[in-house]
XYZ file of C-alpha atoms in Angstrom:
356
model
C 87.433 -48.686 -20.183
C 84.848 -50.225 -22.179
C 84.262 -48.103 -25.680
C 81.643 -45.765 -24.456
C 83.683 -44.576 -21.753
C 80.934 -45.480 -19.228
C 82.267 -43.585 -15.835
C 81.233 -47.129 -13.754
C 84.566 -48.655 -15.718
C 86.778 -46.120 -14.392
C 85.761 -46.228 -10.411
C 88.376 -47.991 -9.206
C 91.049 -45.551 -10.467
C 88.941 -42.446 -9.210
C 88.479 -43.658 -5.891
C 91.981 -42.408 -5.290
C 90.263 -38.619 -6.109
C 87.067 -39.600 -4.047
C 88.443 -38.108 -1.012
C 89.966 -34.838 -2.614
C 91.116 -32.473 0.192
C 93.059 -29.773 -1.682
C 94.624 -25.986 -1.826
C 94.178 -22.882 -4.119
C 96.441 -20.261 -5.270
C 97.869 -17.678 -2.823
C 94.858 -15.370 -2.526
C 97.527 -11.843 -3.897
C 94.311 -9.738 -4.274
C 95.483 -6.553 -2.395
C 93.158 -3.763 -4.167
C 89.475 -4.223 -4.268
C 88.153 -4.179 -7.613
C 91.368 -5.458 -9.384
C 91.073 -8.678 -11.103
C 93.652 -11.073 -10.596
C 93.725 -13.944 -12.825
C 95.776 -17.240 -11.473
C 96.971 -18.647 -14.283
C 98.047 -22.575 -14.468
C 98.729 -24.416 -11.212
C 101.602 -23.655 -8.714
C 103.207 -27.133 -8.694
C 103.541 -26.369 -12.114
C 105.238 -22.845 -12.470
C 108.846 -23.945 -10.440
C 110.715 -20.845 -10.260
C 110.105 -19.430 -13.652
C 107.048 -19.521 -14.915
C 105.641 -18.931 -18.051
C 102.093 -17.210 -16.594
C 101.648 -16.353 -12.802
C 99.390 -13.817 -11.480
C 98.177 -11.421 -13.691
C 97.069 -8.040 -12.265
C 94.641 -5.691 -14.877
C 94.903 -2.569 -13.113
C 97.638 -1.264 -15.424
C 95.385 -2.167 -18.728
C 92.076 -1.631 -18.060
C 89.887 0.234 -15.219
C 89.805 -0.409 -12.040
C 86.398 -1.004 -11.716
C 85.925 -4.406 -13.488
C 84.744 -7.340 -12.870
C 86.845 -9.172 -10.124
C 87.730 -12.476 -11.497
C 89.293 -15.040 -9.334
C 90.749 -18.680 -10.910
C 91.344 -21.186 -8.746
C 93.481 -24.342 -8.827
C 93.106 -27.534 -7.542
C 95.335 -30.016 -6.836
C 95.533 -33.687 -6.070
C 95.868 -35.373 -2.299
C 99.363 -37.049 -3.027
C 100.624 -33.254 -3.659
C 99.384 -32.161 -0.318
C 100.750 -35.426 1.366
C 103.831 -34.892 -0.251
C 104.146 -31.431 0.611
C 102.927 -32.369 4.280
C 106.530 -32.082 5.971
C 107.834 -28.969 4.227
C 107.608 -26.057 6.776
C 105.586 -23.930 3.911
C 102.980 -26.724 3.670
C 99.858 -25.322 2.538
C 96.698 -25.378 4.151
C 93.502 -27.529 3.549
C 91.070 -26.031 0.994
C 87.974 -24.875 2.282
C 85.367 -22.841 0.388
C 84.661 -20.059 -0.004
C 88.027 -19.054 -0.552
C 87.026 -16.046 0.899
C 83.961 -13.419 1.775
C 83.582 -10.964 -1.363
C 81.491 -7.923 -0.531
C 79.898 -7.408 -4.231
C 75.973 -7.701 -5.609
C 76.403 -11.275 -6.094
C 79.115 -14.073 -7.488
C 78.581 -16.684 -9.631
C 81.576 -19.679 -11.049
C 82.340 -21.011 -14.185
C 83.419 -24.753 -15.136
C 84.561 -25.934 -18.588
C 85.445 -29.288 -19.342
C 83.732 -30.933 -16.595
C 83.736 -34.795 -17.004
C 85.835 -36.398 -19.486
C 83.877 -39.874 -18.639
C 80.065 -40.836 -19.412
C 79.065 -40.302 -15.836
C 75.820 -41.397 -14.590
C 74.241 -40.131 -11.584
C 74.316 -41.502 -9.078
C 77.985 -42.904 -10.151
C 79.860 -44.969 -7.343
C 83.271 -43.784 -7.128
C 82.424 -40.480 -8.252
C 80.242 -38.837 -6.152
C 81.683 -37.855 -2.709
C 84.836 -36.351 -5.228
C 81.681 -34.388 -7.412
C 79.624 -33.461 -4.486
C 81.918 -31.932 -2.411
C 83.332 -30.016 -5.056
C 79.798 -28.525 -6.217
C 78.525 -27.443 -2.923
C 81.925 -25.634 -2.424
C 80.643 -24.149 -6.176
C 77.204 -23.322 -4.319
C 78.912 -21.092 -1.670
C 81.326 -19.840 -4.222
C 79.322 -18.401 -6.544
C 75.099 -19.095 -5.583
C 74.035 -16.866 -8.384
C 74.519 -19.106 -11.232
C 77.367 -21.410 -12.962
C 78.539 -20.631 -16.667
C 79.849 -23.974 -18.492
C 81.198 -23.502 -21.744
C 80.795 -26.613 -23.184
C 82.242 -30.569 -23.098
C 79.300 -32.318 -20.028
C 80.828 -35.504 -20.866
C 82.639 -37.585 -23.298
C 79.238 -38.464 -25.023
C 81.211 -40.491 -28.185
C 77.736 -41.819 -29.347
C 77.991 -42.358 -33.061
C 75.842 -46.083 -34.195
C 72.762 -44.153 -34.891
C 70.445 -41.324 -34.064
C 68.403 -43.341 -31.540
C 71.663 -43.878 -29.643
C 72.089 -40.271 -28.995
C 68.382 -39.781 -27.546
C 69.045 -42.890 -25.500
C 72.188 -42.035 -24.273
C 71.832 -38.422 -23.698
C 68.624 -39.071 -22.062
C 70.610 -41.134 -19.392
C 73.927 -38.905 -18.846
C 73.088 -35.511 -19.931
C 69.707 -36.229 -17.983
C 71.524 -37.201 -14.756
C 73.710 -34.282 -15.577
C 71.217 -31.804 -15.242
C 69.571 -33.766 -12.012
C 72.667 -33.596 -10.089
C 72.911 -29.721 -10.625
C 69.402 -29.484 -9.522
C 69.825 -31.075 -6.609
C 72.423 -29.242 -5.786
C 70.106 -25.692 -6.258
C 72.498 -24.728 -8.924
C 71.653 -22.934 -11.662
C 73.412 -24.165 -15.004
C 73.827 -21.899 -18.300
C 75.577 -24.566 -20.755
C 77.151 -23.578 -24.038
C 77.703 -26.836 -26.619
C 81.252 -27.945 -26.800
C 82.248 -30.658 -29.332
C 81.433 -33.556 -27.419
C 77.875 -32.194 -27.406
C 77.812 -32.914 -31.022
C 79.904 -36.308 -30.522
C 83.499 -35.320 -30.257
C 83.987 -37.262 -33.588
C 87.603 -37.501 -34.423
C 86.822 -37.544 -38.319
C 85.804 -33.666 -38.351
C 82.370 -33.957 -37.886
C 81.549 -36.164 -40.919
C 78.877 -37.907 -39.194
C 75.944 -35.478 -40.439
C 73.382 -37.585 -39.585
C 74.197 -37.497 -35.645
C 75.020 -33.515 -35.758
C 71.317 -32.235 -35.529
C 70.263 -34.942 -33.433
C 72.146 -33.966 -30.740
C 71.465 -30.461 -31.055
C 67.790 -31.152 -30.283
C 68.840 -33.372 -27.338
C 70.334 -30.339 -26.052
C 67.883 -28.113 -26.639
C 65.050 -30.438 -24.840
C 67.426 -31.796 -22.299
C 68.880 -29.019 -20.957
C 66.313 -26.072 -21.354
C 68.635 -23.025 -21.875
C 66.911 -19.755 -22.874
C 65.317 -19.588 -25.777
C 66.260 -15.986 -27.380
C 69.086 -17.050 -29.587
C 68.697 -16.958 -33.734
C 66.667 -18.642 -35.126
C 68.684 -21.971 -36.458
C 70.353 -22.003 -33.049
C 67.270 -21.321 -30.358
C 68.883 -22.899 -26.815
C 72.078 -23.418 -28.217
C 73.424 -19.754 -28.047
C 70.891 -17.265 -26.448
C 71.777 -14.371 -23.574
C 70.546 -13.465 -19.951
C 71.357 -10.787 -18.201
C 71.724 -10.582 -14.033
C 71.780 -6.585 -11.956
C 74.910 -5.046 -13.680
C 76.211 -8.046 -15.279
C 75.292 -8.962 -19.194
C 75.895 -12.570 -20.418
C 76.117 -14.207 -23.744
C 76.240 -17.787 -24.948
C 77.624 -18.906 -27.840
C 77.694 -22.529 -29.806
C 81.314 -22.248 -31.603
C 80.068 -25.102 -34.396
C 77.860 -24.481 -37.374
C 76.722 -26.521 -39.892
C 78.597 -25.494 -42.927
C 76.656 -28.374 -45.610
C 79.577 -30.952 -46.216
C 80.958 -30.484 -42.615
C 80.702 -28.665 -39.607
C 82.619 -25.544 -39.018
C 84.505 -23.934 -35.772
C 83.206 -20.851 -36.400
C 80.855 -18.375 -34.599
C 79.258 -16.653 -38.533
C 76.255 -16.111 -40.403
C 73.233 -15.486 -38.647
C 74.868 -15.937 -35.307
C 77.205 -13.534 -35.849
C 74.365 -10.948 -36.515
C 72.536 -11.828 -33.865
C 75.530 -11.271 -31.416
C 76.578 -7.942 -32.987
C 72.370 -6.871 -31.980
C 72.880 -8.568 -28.284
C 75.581 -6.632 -27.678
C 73.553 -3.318 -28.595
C 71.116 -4.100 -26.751
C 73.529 -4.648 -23.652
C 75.788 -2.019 -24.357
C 74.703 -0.091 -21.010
C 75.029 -2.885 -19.198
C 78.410 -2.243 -16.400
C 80.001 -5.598 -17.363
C 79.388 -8.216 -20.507
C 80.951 -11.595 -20.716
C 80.454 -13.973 -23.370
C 81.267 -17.621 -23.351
C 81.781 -19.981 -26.274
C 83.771 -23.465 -25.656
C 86.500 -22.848 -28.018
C 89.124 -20.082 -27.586
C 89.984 -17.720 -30.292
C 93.007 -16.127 -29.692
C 96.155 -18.569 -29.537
C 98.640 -20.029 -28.768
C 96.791 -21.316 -25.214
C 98.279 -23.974 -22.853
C 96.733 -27.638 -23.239
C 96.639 -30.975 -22.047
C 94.815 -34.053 -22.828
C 92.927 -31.728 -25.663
C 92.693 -32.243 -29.131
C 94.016 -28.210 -28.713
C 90.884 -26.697 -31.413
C 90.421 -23.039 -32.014
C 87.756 -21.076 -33.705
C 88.213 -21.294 -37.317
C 90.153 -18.278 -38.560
C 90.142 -16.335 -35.477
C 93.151 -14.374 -34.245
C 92.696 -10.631 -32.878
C 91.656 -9.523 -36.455
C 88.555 -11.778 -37.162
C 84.877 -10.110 -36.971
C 83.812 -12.030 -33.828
C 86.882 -10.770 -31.585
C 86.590 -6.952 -33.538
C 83.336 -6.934 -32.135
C 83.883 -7.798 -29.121
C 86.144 -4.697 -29.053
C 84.135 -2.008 -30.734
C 80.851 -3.170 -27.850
C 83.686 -2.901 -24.574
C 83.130 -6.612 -24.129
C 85.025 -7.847 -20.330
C 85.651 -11.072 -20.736
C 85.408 -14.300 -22.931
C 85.039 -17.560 -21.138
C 85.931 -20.565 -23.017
C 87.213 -24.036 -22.522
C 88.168 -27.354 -24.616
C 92.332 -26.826 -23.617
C 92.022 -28.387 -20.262
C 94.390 -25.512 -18.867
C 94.392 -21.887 -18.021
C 95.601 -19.681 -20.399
C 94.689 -15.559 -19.616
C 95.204 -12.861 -22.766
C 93.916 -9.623 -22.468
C 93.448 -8.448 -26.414
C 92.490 -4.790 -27.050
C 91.348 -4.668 -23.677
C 88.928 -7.849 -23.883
C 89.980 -10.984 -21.612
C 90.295 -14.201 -22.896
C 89.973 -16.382 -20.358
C 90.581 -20.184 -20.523
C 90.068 -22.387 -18.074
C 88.772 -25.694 -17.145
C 90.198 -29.070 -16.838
C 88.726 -33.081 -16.719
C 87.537 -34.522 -13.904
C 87.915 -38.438 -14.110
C 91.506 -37.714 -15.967
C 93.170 -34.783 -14.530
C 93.891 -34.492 -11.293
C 94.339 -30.446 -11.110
C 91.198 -29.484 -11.987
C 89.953 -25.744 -11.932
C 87.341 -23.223 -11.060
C 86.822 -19.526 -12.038
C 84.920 -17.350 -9.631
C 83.257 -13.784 -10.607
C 81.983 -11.371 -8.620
C-alpha cells in the first residue's frame, strides 16, 4: 500500500471480501430480557474455549438491557464448512425480530484503510453490511472511535485536507444509508502516531476537524464540546467519551480533569434513566483479547480508578469500547465492559453488537 494507506491500493485484495455471505453465533437466547454476550468467534473457540456465551441473569437483574454480539466470518470458512452435515446457514439480517421500544448497533474499529466513498472494491462488502445495520438496529449506531487509519502527520493543512475527503465521505455514506452516527474519537482521530502523540501541533487540529466534520452534540465540557457530550433515547441514557487529553508535553489515555466532572454531573442527571451506557474507544479493565492492535488501555485504570468507581456508585449497564479488534466481555461490580469491534479491509471476522 502506498504510505497513506489510501483504501484504492488495497482493492484487489478486498475484492475477495466484496461478496461476503456469512453466519452469526448460535442465537442461545432462551429467556427474554437476559443478555447474552457472544464472545470471540466460533471458528475460534475449538472445544475449549477461553470465553463463550455469557449469560447475566445470575449477576445482575433480569431486566437489563438485552445485548446481542455478533460474529462474522469470512466466505472461505463457509465454503469450507459447506460439506460438513452441521454446515451453517447463510447470514441474513436481522438475526432475528426483538419485541422491545427500539434497537440500535454499535461498531468500533470500522476501517483500518483511508477509504473514500465511493471506493471500488469496497462497497458492495460495506453496503451490504450497513443496511443489514439499518434493520438491525434503525434507532441509531454507537462507534467508539478509530473511522479510518487517518496517519496524516506533514502538517496541519494535511489533516483539513485529508479529513475533509475520508472522514467527509465517511459521514456521506452513513447518511445515505439513513443512519444515524454518534462517534467517540479513537486514536487514529488524533493520527494514530506511533511516537505517543508527540506531534502537538497536529493534536488540536484534528480535534476541530472532528468537531466540524462530524457534528456530534454539543453538551460536553467545555475544552471537549463534540468530542464527548450525551443524548439520551425513551428509557435508554447514553454517554460519549474522548479517552485522550492533552496533558502539555503529551497526550494522555485518560478520561480526568474537567471531563471527569462533567461525567460524574451526566450521570446525575441520568440517574433515573432505566438503562445508561457509556462508550469511550479504549477499554479500562484488562487483560482483553487483541489482534492487529497496538493493545492500549486507559491510563491507570483497573476496577479501582475514579472513572470505573463511578461508573459503579451511578448503576452504570454497560461500557462500549473498542481499539482491541476482538471481543472481550467483563462484568466488574456489576458494570459490563464490553469490547468489541474488529477492521474491515484487514480482518476478515469482523463484528457487530446489537442492543435492544
Amino acid at each position: 500500500p502506498r504510505p497513506d494507506r489510501d483504501a484504492s491500493s488495497f482493492a484487489a485484495v478486498n475484492r475477495s471480501k466484496a461478496a461476503i455471505r456469512n453466519r452469526f453465533l448460535p442465537d442461545t437466547r432462551a429467556r427474554p430480557h437476559i443478555c447474552k454476550l457472544a464472545a470471540m468467534c466460533p471458528w475460534e473457540l475449538g472445544d475449549n474455549p477461553k470465553f463463550a456465551f455469557f449469560d447475566n441473569g445470575d449477576v445482575m437483574p433480569c431486566q437489563c438491557v438485552s445485548i446481542l454480539i455478533t460474529a462474522l466470518v469470512a466466505p472461505t470458512t463457509i465454503l469450507a464448512a459447506a460439506s460438513k452435515p452441521d454446515a451453517p446457514a447463510v447470514f441474513t439480517f436481522p438475526t432475528s425480530v426483538v419485541d422491545k421500544g427500539f434497537q440500535f448497533t454499535s461498531v468500533p474499529d470500522f476501517f483500518n484503510w483511508n477509504v473514500d466513498y465511493p471506493q471500488p472494491g469496497w462497497d458492495e462488502a460495506v453496503d451490504w453490511f450497513l443496511e443489514g445495520m439499518k434493520k438491525e438496529g434503525p434507532a441509531f449506531m454507537l462507534h467508539a472511535g478509530d473511522i479510518m487509519d487517518a496517519r496524516w502527520w506533514e502538517s496541519p493543512e494535511q489533516v483539513r485536507q485529508k479529513t475533509e475527503r475520508y472522514w467527509g465521505g465517511f459521514k456521506k455514506r452513513f447518511q445515505d444509508k439513513g443512519i444515524q452516527l454518534y462517534l467517540a474519537p479513537g486514536d487514529h482521530e488524533y493520527g494514530d502516531d506511533p511516537d505517543g502523540f508527540i506531534r502537538l501541533e497536529t493534536f488540536p487540529v484534528f480535534a476541530e476537524q472532528f468537531v466540524s466534520i462530524f457534528q456530534m452534540p454539543q453538551n460536553g465540557p467545555e475544552h471537549k464540546k463534540g468530542l464527548a457530550y450525551s443524548f439520551h433515547k425513551d428509557n435508554l441514557a447514553v454517554i460519549s467519551l474522548d479517552t485522550f487529553e492533552d496533558a502539555g508535553d503529551r497526550i494522555s489515555y485518560t478520561v480526568s480533569g474537567k471531563q471527569l466532572e462533567w461525567l460524574e454531573g451526566e450521570l446525575q442527571k441520568y440517574r433515573n434513566m432505566e438503562f445508561i451506557i457509556v462508550q469511550g474507544h479504549l477499554p479500562v479493565i484488562g487483560p482483553v483479547q487483541g489482534k492487529n492492535s497496538s493493545r492500549s488501555m486507559l491510563e491507570n485504570g483497573g476496577p479501582d480508578c475514579e472513572l470505573w468507581k463511578m461508573f459503579i456508585r451511578y448503576g452504570v449497564d454497560a461500557y462500549f469500547c473498542g481499539e482491541h479488534h476482538r471481543i472481550t466481555v467483563k462484568n466488574v461490580g456489576g458494570v459490563w465492559q464490553i469490547v468489541h469491534g474488529a477492521l474491515w479491509g484487514t480482518q476478515t471476522d469482523v463484528n457487530y453488537l446489537r442492543g435492544a
